[in-house]
Amino acid sequence: MPELPEVETVVSELNKVLANKKIKAVKVLTPKTVDFFVAKFQGQLKNKTIKKVYRRAKMPIISLSGGLFVAGHLKMTGQFLYQSKNKKLTGGGHPEDAYIKNIPNKHTRVIFDLADGSNLYFNDIRKFGWLKLFTKKELENYLEKMHYGPEPLTKDFTLEYFIEKLINRNVPIKTLLLDQKLVVGIGNIYAAEILFRAKVKPTKKAKNITKAEAQKIYQSTIFILKQAIKYKGTTSDNFADIFGKSGNYIKKLKVYGRGDQKCFTCKNNLKKITQGQRSTVYCPVCQK
DNA sequence: AAGATTGTTGCTTA
DNA sequence: TTAAGCAACAATCT
């Protein structure tokens, strides 16, 4: 459940520790993670220098010398973990620490050995995450093919655009918020939180959302994502930053993961339903 | 021990 | 063509 705030946290930390560092060697332990291009991945990254690490949608992107890029997706359980030379990761005090301590471990898929003696690990419990080597052109083509919507925290995401995208859409608003073609970065956690803040019921059809409601959802999207970045994301399951530390936004969650508990606002019981094979929690009283 | 969990792709149907 | 719905993917926890 790395969503935009979690990926942003990881990417900004990676950029700080990796910029200008040289890759000495790369070891792929799980071929599937690099789509079985093991020799290419290991061979072409050798002796490249990392220029910067940034993000598009939920994809971390590492730009390298030689016009190459490593881009990928954490999916549900992917993690980048960074260990400087004589420092072991300690975990953040959560049950998932077992996956972070003693790296490399059985969930380590790719290891980057850096010239200064530090290591970057790509860990992934469920093996849905992936990394891929791209040239600049290939990366551009890939991103184009994805038809990603605007970044919600930039000027590209306007209220007018958002309102227009809801017109005639016969899908629940929750489902639409998860659609990366409409706007990128929102996943199951923040969709629930955004709609709670906007006081809109997740099952409401997009075409029936009023302009006033759309504006609330739009503003809540920006507010919630920014706030979650400030808290370094949400660790509800196994998200960790590159130093193995948990995100703190779990303290701020109003509805996600709180099915059958009391609404903080009205004290009635929150309701848990399933939409598009995903759980949704909302307050039947506060959200109309 | 079966069911829940979740981001995205790709298939099916309309 | 596009929209909508849903199985599948993997591993772990409950």
Short mmCIF file of C-alpha atoms (C1' of nucleotides) in Angstrom, two decimals:
data_model
loop_
_atom_site.label_atom_id
_atom_site.label_comp_id
_atom_site.label_asym_id
_atom_site.label_seq_id
_atom_site.Cartn_x
_atom_site.Cartn_y
_atom_site.Cartn_z
CA MET A 1 0.00 0.00 0.00
CA PRO A 2 2.64 2.36 -0.89
CA GLU A 3 0.60 5.19 -2.33
CA LEU A 4 1.81 8.64 -3.31
CA PRO A 5 2.89 9.77 0.19
CA GLU A 6 4.82 6.56 0.85
CA VAL A 7 6.56 6.60 -2.54
CA GLU A 8 7.31 10.30 -2.12
CA THR A 9 8.87 9.57 1.28
CA VAL A 10 11.05 6.81 -0.13
CA VAL A 11 12.05 8.74 -3.21
CA SER A 12 13.07 11.92 -1.39
CA GLU A 13 15.14 9.92 1.09
CA LEU A 14 16.73 7.90 -1.69
CA ASN A 15 17.62 11.06 -3.55
CA LYS A 16 19.42 12.41 -0.49
CA VAL A 17 21.56 9.32 0.09
CA LEU A 18 22.11 8.15 -3.48
CA ALA A 19 22.75 11.30 -5.51
CA ASN A 20 26.20 11.20 -7.12
CA LYS A 21 26.98 7.72 -5.83
CA LYS A 22 28.50 5.12 -8.09
CA ILE A 23 27.11 1.63 -8.50
CA LYS A 24 29.84 -0.96 -8.14
CA ALA A 25 27.72 -4.04 -8.81
CA VAL A 26 24.12 -5.21 -8.92
CA LYS A 27 22.93 -8.64 -7.88
CA VAL A 28 19.50 -9.89 -8.88
CA LEU A 29 18.32 -12.60 -6.51
CA THR A 30 14.80 -12.95 -7.92
CA PRO A 31 14.76 -12.89 -11.74
CA LYS A 32 11.01 -12.23 -11.91
CA THR A 33 11.54 -8.85 -10.20
CA VAL A 34 13.47 -7.59 -13.25
CA ASP A 35 11.24 -9.40 -15.75
CA PHE A 36 13.98 -12.03 -16.15
CA PHE A 37 16.40 -9.57 -17.77
CA VAL A 38 18.99 -10.48 -15.17
CA ALA A 39 22.17 -10.22 -17.26
CA LYS A 40 21.10 -6.93 -18.81
CA PHE A 41 20.09 -5.44 -15.47
CA GLN A 42 23.29 -6.46 -13.74
CA GLY A 43 25.57 -5.70 -16.68
CA GLN A 44 24.33 -2.29 -17.73
CA LEU A 45 24.12 -0.83 -14.23
CA LYS A 46 27.68 -1.64 -13.36
CA ASN A 47 29.82 1.49 -12.89
CA LYS A 48 26.93 3.87 -13.57
CA THR A 49 26.53 6.95 -11.40
CA ILE A 50 23.17 7.83 -9.86
CA LYS A 51 22.10 11.33 -10.81
CA LYS A 52 18.82 11.68 -8.96
CA VAL A 53 15.80 9.79 -7.70
CA TYR A 54 12.30 11.08 -8.32
CA ARG A 55 8.73 9.94 -8.76
CA ARG A 56 5.95 9.79 -11.33
CA ALA A 57 2.62 8.53 -10.04
CA LYS A 58 3.53 5.69 -7.67
CA MET A 59 6.67 4.84 -9.65
CA PRO A 60 10.10 5.55 -8.22
CA ILE A 61 12.57 6.54 -10.96
CA ILE A 62 16.34 6.55 -10.65
CA SER A 63 18.20 8.48 -13.33
CA LEU A 64 21.73 7.35 -14.10
CA SER A 65 24.74 8.38 -16.08
CA GLY A 66 24.75 7.12 -19.66
CA GLY A 67 21.13 8.17 -20.22
CA LEU A 68 19.76 5.17 -18.37
CA PHE A 69 16.91 4.94 -15.90
CA VAL A 70 15.77 2.36 -13.40
CA ALA A 71 12.06 2.70 -12.81
CA GLY A 72 9.74 0.36 -11.03
CA HIS A 73 6.76 -0.19 -8.83
CA LEU A 74 6.54 -1.22 -5.18
CA LYS A 75 3.02 -2.62 -5.65
CA MET A 76 1.89 -3.76 -2.20
CA THR A 77 5.00 -4.86 -0.37
CA GLY A 78 8.04 -3.53 -2.22
CA GLN A 79 10.63 -1.67 -0.15
CA PHE A 80 13.86 0.14 -0.83
CA LEU A 81 16.19 -0.23 2.14
CA TYR A 82 19.48 1.58 2.46
CA GLN A 83 22.35 0.52 4.67
CA SER A 84 25.44 2.63 4.95
CA LYS A 85 28.71 0.89 5.54
CA ASN A 86 28.70 -0.13 9.18
CA LYS A 87 25.09 0.56 10.06
CA LYS A 88 22.49 -2.13 10.44
CA LEU A 89 18.80 -1.27 10.14
CA THR A 90 16.94 -1.58 13.39
CA GLY A 91 13.32 -1.35 12.30
CA GLY A 92 10.71 1.04 13.58
CA GLY A 93 9.22 -0.89 16.46
CA HIS A 94 6.47 -2.62 14.51
CA PRO A 95 5.70 -6.31 13.92
CA GLU A 96 6.90 -6.04 10.34
CA ASP A 97 10.43 -5.35 11.56
CA ALA A 98 11.26 -8.98 10.94
CA TYR A 99 11.27 -8.16 7.23
CA ILE A 100 13.64 -5.25 7.70
CA LYS A 101 16.21 -6.60 10.11
CA ASN A 102 19.02 -8.84 8.96
CA ILE A 103 18.94 -7.73 5.35
CA PRO A 104 19.66 -9.21 2.94
CA ASN A 105 17.01 -11.77 3.88
CA LYS A 106 14.66 -14.13 2.06
CA HIS A 107 12.59 -11.20 0.77
CA THR A 108 15.55 -9.39 -0.77
CA ARG A 109 15.12 -9.38 -4.56
CA VAL A 110 17.88 -7.06 -5.81
CA ILE A 111 21.05 -5.74 -4.17
CA PHE A 112 22.90 -2.63 -5.34
CA ASP A 113 26.49 -2.42 -4.09
CA LEU A 114 27.66 1.17 -4.10
CA ALA A 115 31.24 2.27 -4.44
CA ASP A 116 31.34 3.89 -0.99
CA GLY A 117 30.56 0.56 0.68
CA SER A 118 26.86 1.26 1.27
CA ASN A 119 24.09 -0.96 -0.07
CA LEU A 120 20.64 -0.45 -1.48
CA TYR A 121 18.25 -3.39 -1.19
CA PHE A 122 15.00 -3.93 -2.99
CA ASN A 123 12.90 -6.13 -0.74
CA ASP A 124 9.46 -7.41 -1.66
CA ILE A 125 7.47 -10.01 0.26
CA ARG A 126 4.85 -10.83 -2.37
CA LYS A 127 6.96 -10.39 -5.49
CA PHE A 128 4.47 -8.16 -7.29
CA GLY A 129 6.91 -5.26 -7.28
CA TRP A 130 9.31 -4.84 -10.18
CA LEU A 131 12.30 -2.86 -11.44
CA LYS A 132 13.17 -2.26 -15.04
CA LEU A 133 16.00 -0.69 -16.97
CA PHE A 134 14.98 1.99 -19.48
CA THR A 135 16.63 4.35 -21.90
CA LYS A 136 15.20 7.86 -21.81
CA LYS A 137 13.09 7.16 -24.87
CA GLU A 138 11.84 3.83 -23.52
CA LEU A 139 10.82 5.45 -20.25
CA GLU A 140 8.97 8.22 -22.07
CA ASN A 141 7.18 5.64 -24.19
CA TYR A 142 6.30 3.59 -21.14
CA LEU A 143 4.86 6.56 -19.24
CA GLU A 144 2.90 7.63 -22.28
CA LYS A 145 1.44 4.18 -22.68
CA MET A 146 0.25 4.25 -19.07
CA HIS A 147 -1.94 7.31 -19.72
CA TYR A 148 -1.31 8.55 -16.21
CA GLY A 149 -3.49 11.39 -15.00
CA PRO A 150 -2.08 14.58 -13.47
CA GLU A 151 0.00 14.70 -10.31
CA PRO A 152 -2.45 15.78 -7.60
CA LEU A 153 0.02 18.10 -5.89
CA THR A 154 0.87 20.13 -8.98
CA LYS A 155 -0.95 22.81 -10.94
CA ASP A 156 -1.83 20.18 -13.54
CA PHE A 157 -4.58 18.94 -11.23
CA THR A 158 -7.27 21.59 -11.40
CA LEU A 159 -10.79 21.65 -9.99
CA GLU A 160 -12.21 22.19 -13.47
CA TYR A 161 -10.43 19.08 -14.75
CA PHE A 162 -11.63 17.02 -11.80
CA ILE A 163 -15.27 18.09 -12.14
CA GLU A 164 -15.21 17.35 -15.84
CA LYS A 165 -13.85 13.84 -15.27
CA LEU A 166 -16.81 12.91 -13.04
CA ILE A 167 -19.43 13.74 -15.64
CA ASN A 168 -21.37 10.74 -16.94
CA ARG A 169 -19.25 8.28 -15.01
CA ASN A 170 -21.46 5.51 -13.72
CA VAL A 171 -18.92 4.25 -11.14
CA PRO A 172 -18.69 4.78 -7.40
CA ILE A 173 -16.54 7.80 -6.57
CA LYS A 174 -14.22 5.61 -4.47
CA THR A 175 -13.47 3.42 -7.48
CA LEU A 176 -12.78 6.46 -9.61
CA LEU A 177 -10.34 7.95 -7.09
CA LEU A 178 -8.28 4.78 -7.42
CA ASP A 179 -8.12 5.18 -11.21
CA GLN A 180 -4.59 6.35 -12.01
CA LYS A 181 -5.80 7.66 -15.37
CA LEU A 182 -7.92 10.26 -13.61
CA VAL A 183 -5.37 11.38 -11.04
CA VAL A 184 -2.30 9.48 -9.87
CA GLY A 185 -1.15 8.45 -6.44
CA ILE A 186 -4.33 7.59 -4.56
CA GLY A 187 -4.75 4.03 -3.26
CA ASN A 188 -7.12 2.31 -0.89
CA ILE A 189 -6.00 4.08 2.27
CA TYR A 190 -6.14 7.66 1.05
CA ALA A 191 -9.28 7.19 -1.05
CA ALA A 192 -11.11 6.30 2.17
CA GLU A 193 -9.56 9.18 4.10
CA ILE A 194 -10.23 11.72 1.35
CA LEU A 195 -13.90 10.80 1.11
CA PHE A 196 -14.33 10.91 4.87
CA ARG A 197 -12.87 14.39 4.98
CA ALA A 198 -15.05 15.44 2.05
CA LYS A 199 -18.11 13.90 3.79
CA VAL A 200 -19.05 12.02 0.63
CA LYS A 201 -20.23 8.40 0.67
CA PRO A 202 -17.78 6.15 -1.26
CA THR A 203 -20.62 4.36 -3.04
CA LYS A 204 -22.05 7.53 -4.55
CA LYS A 205 -21.93 7.40 -8.34
CA ALA A 206 -19.51 9.91 -9.79
CA LYS A 207 -22.16 11.33 -12.12
CA ASN A 208 -24.33 12.19 -9.12
CA ILE A 209 -21.64 14.14 -7.28
CA THR A 210 -22.52 17.84 -7.02
CA LYS A 211 -20.02 20.55 -7.87
CA ALA A 212 -19.80 21.49 -4.20
CA GLU A 213 -19.03 17.88 -3.28
CA ALA A 214 -16.50 17.60 -6.08
CA GLN A 215 -14.77 20.67 -4.76
CA LYS A 216 -14.62 19.16 -1.27
CA ILE A 217 -13.16 15.93 -2.66
CA TYR A 218 -10.66 17.89 -4.73
CA GLN A 219 -9.52 19.97 -1.76
CA SER A 220 -9.44 16.92 0.54
CA THR A 221 -7.27 15.04 -1.94
CA ILE A 222 -4.63 17.72 -1.82
CA PHE A 223 -4.92 18.22 1.94
CA ILE A 224 -4.75 14.52 2.88
CA LEU A 225 -1.86 13.69 0.55
CA LYS A 226 0.19 16.66 1.72
CA GLN A 227 -0.50 15.84 5.35
CA ALA A 228 0.44 12.19 4.82
CA ILE A 229 3.73 13.18 3.19
CA LYS A 230 4.47 15.34 6.21
CA TYR A 231 3.97 12.27 8.41
CA LYS A 232 6.13 10.12 6.11
CA GLY A 233 3.25 7.96 5.01
CA THR A 234 1.15 5.26 6.63
CA THR A 235 2.45 1.98 7.99
CA SER A 236 -0.62 -0.17 8.43
CA ASP A 237 1.05 -3.31 7.23
CA ASN A 238 4.64 -3.35 6.11
CA PHE A 239 5.54 0.02 4.68
CA ALA A 240 8.92 1.31 5.83
CA ASP A 241 11.10 4.13 4.67
CA ILE A 242 14.60 3.42 3.37
CA PHE A 243 15.99 3.34 6.91
CA GLY A 244 13.39 0.80 8.01
CA LYS A 245 11.32 3.35 9.89
CA SER A 246 7.51 3.21 9.90
CA GLY A 247 5.30 6.00 8.60
CA ASN A 248 3.42 7.99 11.23
CA TYR A 249 0.20 8.77 9.40
CA ILE A 250 -1.49 5.75 10.96
CA LYS A 251 -2.15 8.02 13.95
CA LYS A 252 -4.13 10.35 11.73
CA LEU A 253 -6.30 7.78 9.97
CA LYS A 254 -9.99 8.45 10.51
CA VAL A 255 -11.58 5.50 8.72
CA TYR A 256 -9.12 3.18 6.96
CA GLY A 257 -8.71 -0.04 8.95
CA ARG A 258 -11.34 1.11 11.48
CA GLY A 259 -14.33 -0.97 10.33
CA ASP A 260 -16.93 -1.40 13.10
CA GLN A 261 -15.14 1.10 15.33
CA LYS A 262 -16.70 4.41 16.31
CA CYS A 263 -16.54 7.46 14.08
CA PHE A 264 -14.34 10.08 15.76
CA THR A 265 -16.79 12.78 14.68
CA CYS A 266 -20.28 11.43 15.41
CA LYS A 267 -19.50 8.34 17.54
CA ASN A 268 -21.65 6.06 15.42
CA ASN A 269 -20.18 2.81 14.07
CA LEU A 270 -18.16 2.98 10.89
CA LYS A 271 -19.26 0.61 8.15
CA LYS A 272 -17.02 -1.72 6.19
CA ILE A 273 -18.01 -2.74 2.68
CA THR A 274 -16.33 -4.18 -0.41
CA GLN A 275 -16.01 -2.21 -3.64
CA GLY A 276 -14.17 -3.58 -6.64
CA GLN A 277 -12.63 -6.34 -4.52
CA ARG A 278 -11.23 -3.73 -2.13
CA SER A 279 -12.34 -2.92 1.38
CA THR A 280 -13.89 0.47 2.03
CA VAL A 281 -14.62 1.92 5.45
CA TYR A 282 -16.84 4.96 5.85
CA CYS A 283 -19.21 6.66 8.26
CA PRO A 284 -22.82 6.18 7.18
CA VAL A 285 -23.83 9.21 9.23
CA CYS A 286 -21.14 11.77 8.34
CA GLN A 287 -20.77 10.80 4.68
CA LYS A 288 -23.72 11.51 2.40
"C1'" DA B 1 -7.64 -23.83 7.45
"C1'" DA B 2 -10.12 -20.80 4.71
"C1'" DG B 3 -10.52 -15.90 3.95
"C1'" DA B 4 -8.74 -11.24 3.81
"C1'" DT B 5 -5.36 -8.20 2.27
"C1'" DT B 6 -3.98 -4.87 -1.95
"C1'" DG B 7 -1.99 -2.20 -7.07
"C1'" DT B 8 -2.27 -3.16 -11.44
"C1'" DT B 9 -3.00 -5.80 -15.73
"C1'" DG B 10 -5.70 -7.95 -18.83
"C1'" DC B 11 -9.76 -10.34 -20.06
"C1'" DT B 12 -14.84 -10.34 -20.78
"C1'" DT B 13 -19.06 -8.28 -21.67
"C1'" DA B 14 -22.03 -4.69 -23.02
"C1'" DT C 1 -14.05 2.52 -29.02
"C1'" DT C 2 -14.99 3.04 -24.49
"C1'" DA C 3 -16.91 1.81 -19.95
"C1'" DA C 4 -17.52 -1.33 -16.24
"C1'" DG C 5 -16.61 -5.45 -13.62
"C1'" DC C 6 -13.70 -8.85 -12.00
"C1'" DA C 7 -10.14 -12.82 -11.89
"C1'" DA C 8 -5.40 -13.28 -11.33
"C1'" DC C 9 -0.96 -12.52 -9.41
"C1'" DA C 10 2.10 -13.94 -4.18
"C1'" DA C 11 2.83 -14.34 0.41
"C1'" DT C 12 1.48 -13.76 4.92
"C1'" DC C 13 -1.49 -13.00 8.73
"C1'" DT C 14 -5.69 -14.01 11.22
#
